[in-house]
């Protein structure tokens, strides 16, 4: 009987010690700030987008040879696994991705609170509230947009998405085209994009995750809405700029982005 009681005491002591050890070994709270990179990789369907090369025909039988693709990325918001969000400072949250300039494809976000992030949202364009504040609020970005040909006079509006090149089909010879989505004081075409990450982006003081986003240019004219360029030919070129088409393209732009993978290096 004494041996039994002794063994019982030993076993109880073992579990008590294990419990204390478990409490002491709990995961420390994540703290501090780090950085995160959003990489925008422009593609065309399943292939990397190569400027100056003829792409495979779309559902309208039209083959595009894209020479320019650029767009404004703004208002970045990151969501953690616990549902809380981090709004990247608006004054620093305006970028231009230009396919002709590889350095613009990676957006470096600094001073991001450490955490496990599960989604990202951003805008294509400048939101109406920010635009109403005027040029002086975003002087550096305004200069950049002017240099990129996306902004003339602030009061006249800006171009938030631009794609141009040539296209052809069985019935149309090589013809220049351009797609220009803009906003001004009376008409806003700001596009909101919300993306779930396939794996968490682990921002730490020692880890800078890279979120690799595919932007599928084929969906601009051949996405949720199909817009044949042939129907927009006037003279010797095709220009997609009428109000109905711009609304359809804005819907297509919203669906052209997806996160392919996340690097936690």
Coordinates of C-alpha atoms in Angstrom, one line a residue:
X1 CA 0.0 0.0 0.0
X2 CA 2.8 2.4 0.9
X3 CA 4.5 1.6 -2.4
X4 CA 1.3 2.4 -4.3
X5 CA 0.8 5.7 -2.5
X6 CA 4.5 6.6 -3.2
X7 CA 4.0 5.9 -6.9
X8 CA 0.9 8.0 -7.0
X9 CA 2.7 10.9 -5.5
X10 CA 5.5 10.6 -8.0
X11 CA 3.2 10.4 -11.0
X12 CA 1.2 13.4 -9.7
X13 CA 4.4 15.4 -9.2
X14 CA 5.5 14.5 -12.8
X15 CA 2.3 15.9 -14.3
X16 CA 2.4 19.0 -12.2
X17 CA 6.0 19.6 -13.3
X18 CA 5.0 19.0 -16.9
X19 CA 2.2 21.5 -16.6
X20 CA 4.5 24.1 -15.2
X21 CA 7.0 23.5 -18.0
X22 CA 4.3 23.8 -20.6
X23 CA 3.2 27.2 -19.2
X24 CA 6.8 28.4 -19.1
X25 CA 7.4 27.3 -22.7
X26 CA 4.4 29.2 -24.1
X27 CA 5.0 31.1 -27.4
X28 CA 6.2 34.6 -26.8
X29 CA 4.1 37.5 -28.0
X30 CA 5.0 38.8 -31.5
X31 CA 6.3 42.4 -31.3
X32 CA 8.2 45.0 -33.1
X33 CA 7.9 46.2 -36.7
X34 CA 9.2 44.7 -40.0
X35 CA 8.8 45.1 -43.7
X36 CA 6.7 43.4 -46.4
X37 CA 7.1 43.4 -50.2
X38 CA 4.2 43.3 -52.7
X39 CA 5.6 42.0 -56.0
X40 CA 3.3 42.7 -59.0
X41 CA 4.1 40.2 -61.8
X42 CA 2.3 41.1 -65.0
X43 CA 1.3 38.0 -67.0
X44 CA -0.8 37.1 -70.0
X45 CA -2.9 34.0 -69.3
X46 CA -0.5 31.3 -68.3
X47 CA 2.6 33.1 -69.6
X48 CA 4.8 35.9 -68.4
X49 CA 3.9 39.2 -70.2
X50 CA 6.5 40.0 -72.8
X51 CA 6.1 43.5 -74.3
X52 CA 6.4 43.6 -78.0
X53 CA 5.4 40.0 -78.6
X54 CA 2.1 38.7 -80.1
X55 CA 0.0 36.9 -77.5
X56 CA -2.3 34.0 -78.1
X57 CA -5.7 34.9 -79.5
X58 CA -8.5 35.7 -76.9
X59 CA -12.1 34.5 -77.0
X60 CA -12.9 37.2 -79.6
X61 CA -10.2 35.8 -81.9
X62 CA -8.0 38.9 -81.4
X63 CA -4.2 38.7 -80.8
X64 CA -2.6 41.5 -78.8
X65 CA 0.9 42.8 -79.0
X66 CA 1.2 44.9 -75.9
X67 CA 3.8 47.7 -75.8
X68 CA 2.8 49.5 -72.6
X69 CA 1.1 48.5 -69.3
X70 CA 1.0 50.7 -66.2
X71 CA -1.3 51.3 -63.3
X72 CA -1.6 53.1 -60.0
X73 CA -1.7 51.1 -56.8
X74 CA -2.9 52.8 -53.6
X75 CA -4.6 52.4 -50.2
X76 CA -2.9 49.2 -49.1
X77 CA -4.5 47.4 -46.1
X78 CA -3.1 44.2 -44.5
X79 CA -5.3 41.9 -42.4
X80 CA -3.9 39.6 -39.6
X81 CA -5.0 36.1 -38.7
X82 CA -6.9 37.5 -35.7
X83 CA -9.0 39.8 -38.0
X84 CA -7.3 43.0 -37.1
X85 CA -6.1 45.3 -39.9
X86 CA -3.1 47.5 -40.5
X87 CA -3.7 50.5 -42.8
X88 CA -0.5 51.5 -44.5
X89 CA -0.1 55.3 -44.1
X90 CA -2.0 57.0 -47.0
X91 CA 0.8 59.5 -47.6
X92 CA 3.1 56.6 -48.5
X93 CA 0.6 54.3 -50.1
X94 CA 0.7 55.5 -53.7
X95 CA 2.8 53.6 -56.3
X96 CA 2.9 53.2 -60.1
X97 CA 3.7 49.7 -61.5
X98 CA 5.2 50.1 -65.0
X99 CA 5.9 47.0 -67.1
X100 CA 8.8 48.8 -68.8
X101 CA 10.5 49.5 -65.5
X102 CA 11.2 46.3 -63.5
X103 CA 12.1 48.3 -60.4
X104 CA 8.5 49.4 -60.0
X105 CA 7.2 45.9 -59.7
X106 CA 8.2 45.5 -56.0
X107 CA 6.4 47.7 -53.5
X108 CA 8.4 47.8 -50.2
X109 CA 6.2 48.5 -47.2
X110 CA 8.2 49.5 -44.1
X111 CA 7.4 49.8 -40.4
X112 CA 4.7 47.1 -40.7
X113 CA 3.6 45.7 -37.3
X114 CA 4.9 42.2 -36.8
X115 CA 2.2 39.6 -37.2
X116 CA 0.7 36.8 -39.3
X117 CA -1.1 38.3 -42.3
X118 CA -3.7 36.5 -44.2
X119 CA -5.0 39.0 -46.8
X120 CA -4.2 42.2 -48.5
X121 CA -6.4 44.8 -50.2
X122 CA -5.5 47.8 -52.3
X123 CA -7.0 50.2 -54.9
X124 CA -6.2 50.8 -58.5
X125 CA -6.3 54.6 -58.8
X126 CA -6.7 57.4 -56.3
X127 CA -9.8 57.4 -54.2
X128 CA -12.3 60.3 -54.4
X129 CA -11.6 61.6 -50.9
X130 CA -7.9 61.8 -51.4
X131 CA -8.3 63.3 -54.8
X132 CA -10.5 66.1 -53.4
X133 CA -7.7 67.1 -51.0
X134 CA -5.7 68.4 -54.0
X135 CA -2.3 68.2 -55.5
X136 CA -0.4 69.6 -52.5
X137 CA -1.2 66.5 -50.4
X138 CA 0.7 64.1 -52.7
X139 CA 3.4 66.3 -54.4
X140 CA 5.9 63.6 -54.9
X141 CA 3.4 61.1 -56.3
X142 CA 1.9 63.8 -58.6
X143 CA 5.3 64.5 -60.1
X144 CA 5.9 60.7 -60.6
X145 CA 2.4 60.4 -62.3
X146 CA 3.2 63.3 -64.5
X147 CA 6.5 61.8 -65.6
X148 CA 4.7 58.5 -66.3
X149 CA 2.1 60.3 -68.5
X150 CA -0.7 59.4 -66.1
X151 CA -1.4 63.0 -65.0
X152 CA -1.6 66.3 -66.7
X153 CA -3.4 69.0 -64.8
X154 CA -4.7 67.7 -61.4
X155 CA -8.1 69.4 -61.9
X156 CA -8.6 67.6 -65.2
X157 CA -8.2 64.1 -63.6
X158 CA -5.7 61.3 -64.0
X159 CA -5.2 57.9 -65.7
X160 CA -5.2 55.0 -63.2
X161 CA -4.8 52.2 -65.7
X162 CA -3.2 52.3 -69.2
X163 CA -2.5 49.5 -71.7
X164 CA -1.6 50.0 -75.4
X165 CA -0.1 48.2 -78.4
X166 CA -1.4 46.6 -81.5
X167 CA -3.9 43.9 -82.2
X168 CA -5.0 41.8 -85.2
X169 CA -7.6 39.2 -86.0
X170 CA -8.8 37.1 -89.0
X171 CA -10.5 40.2 -90.4
X172 CA -8.3 43.0 -89.0
X173 CA -4.7 43.7 -89.9
X174 CA -2.2 45.0 -87.3
X175 CA -4.0 48.0 -85.7
X176 CA -2.9 50.3 -82.8
X177 CA -5.1 50.2 -79.7
X178 CA -5.1 51.8 -76.3
X179 CA -7.2 51.2 -73.2
X180 CA -7.3 54.1 -70.7
X181 CA -9.2 54.1 -67.5
X182 CA -9.2 57.4 -65.7
X183 CA -11.0 59.5 -63.1
X184 CA -11.9 63.2 -62.7
X185 CA -14.0 65.4 -60.6
X186 CA -17.3 64.2 -62.1
X187 CA -16.5 60.6 -62.8
X188 CA -14.6 58.1 -60.6
X189 CA -13.6 54.6 -61.6
X190 CA -11.5 53.7 -58.6
X191 CA -11.2 49.9 -58.3
X192 CA -11.0 48.0 -55.0
X193 CA -9.1 44.7 -55.0
X194 CA -9.2 42.2 -52.1
X195 CA -6.9 39.2 -52.1
X196 CA -6.6 36.2 -49.7
X197 CA -3.1 34.9 -49.3
X198 CA -2.5 31.1 -50.0
X199 CA -0.3 31.0 -46.9
X200 CA 0.3 33.5 -44.1
X201 CA 2.8 36.3 -44.6
X202 CA 4.9 36.3 -41.4
X203 CA 6.2 39.8 -40.8
X204 CA 8.9 39.9 -38.1
X205 CA 11.8 42.1 -37.3
X206 CA 14.0 39.5 -38.9
X207 CA 11.6 38.3 -41.7
X208 CA 10.5 40.3 -44.7
X209 CA 7.8 38.3 -46.6
X210 CA 7.3 38.7 -50.3
X211 CA 3.7 38.5 -51.6
X212 CA 3.9 37.5 -55.2
X213 CA 0.8 38.9 -57.1
X214 CA 0.0 37.9 -60.7
X215 CA -1.7 40.6 -62.7
X216 CA -3.2 38.9 -65.8
X217 CA -3.4 41.5 -68.6
X218 CA -5.5 39.1 -70.8
X219 CA -8.4 39.7 -68.5
X220 CA -8.5 43.5 -69.2
X221 CA -10.4 42.9 -72.4
X222 CA -11.3 39.3 -72.0
X223 CA -12.3 38.8 -68.4
X224 CA -15.7 38.8 -66.7
X225 CA -16.7 41.1 -69.6
X226 CA -15.4 40.5 -73.2
X227 CA -14.7 43.7 -75.2
X228 CA -13.7 43.1 -78.8
X229 CA -11.3 45.8 -79.9
X230 CA -12.7 45.5 -83.5
X231 CA -15.9 47.2 -82.3
X232 CA -13.9 50.2 -81.1
X233 CA -11.9 50.9 -84.3
X234 CA -12.3 54.4 -85.5
X235 CA -10.1 55.5 -88.4
X236 CA -6.8 53.7 -88.1
X237 CA -6.8 52.8 -84.4
X238 CA -9.0 51.3 -81.6
X239 CA -9.6 53.4 -78.5
X240 CA -11.6 52.0 -75.6
X241 CA -12.7 55.0 -73.6
X242 CA -16.5 55.2 -73.7
X243 CA -18.3 55.2 -70.4
X244 CA -20.0 51.8 -70.7
X245 CA -16.8 50.0 -71.7
X246 CA -14.8 51.7 -69.0
X247 CA -17.2 50.4 -66.4
X248 CA -16.9 46.9 -67.8
X249 CA -13.1 47.1 -67.9
X250 CA -13.0 48.3 -64.3
X251 CA -14.8 45.1 -63.3
X252 CA -12.3 43.1 -65.3
X253 CA -9.4 44.9 -63.6
X254 CA -10.7 44.0 -60.2
X255 CA -10.5 40.3 -61.2
X256 CA -7.1 40.4 -62.9
X257 CA -5.1 40.1 -59.7
X258 CA -4.4 37.0 -57.6
X259 CA -1.7 36.0 -55.1
X260 CA 0.3 33.2 -56.6
X261 CA 2.5 32.5 -53.5
X262 CA 4.2 34.0 -50.4
X263 CA 7.9 33.8 -49.5
X264 CA 8.7 34.1 -45.8
X265 CA 12.5 34.6 -46.1

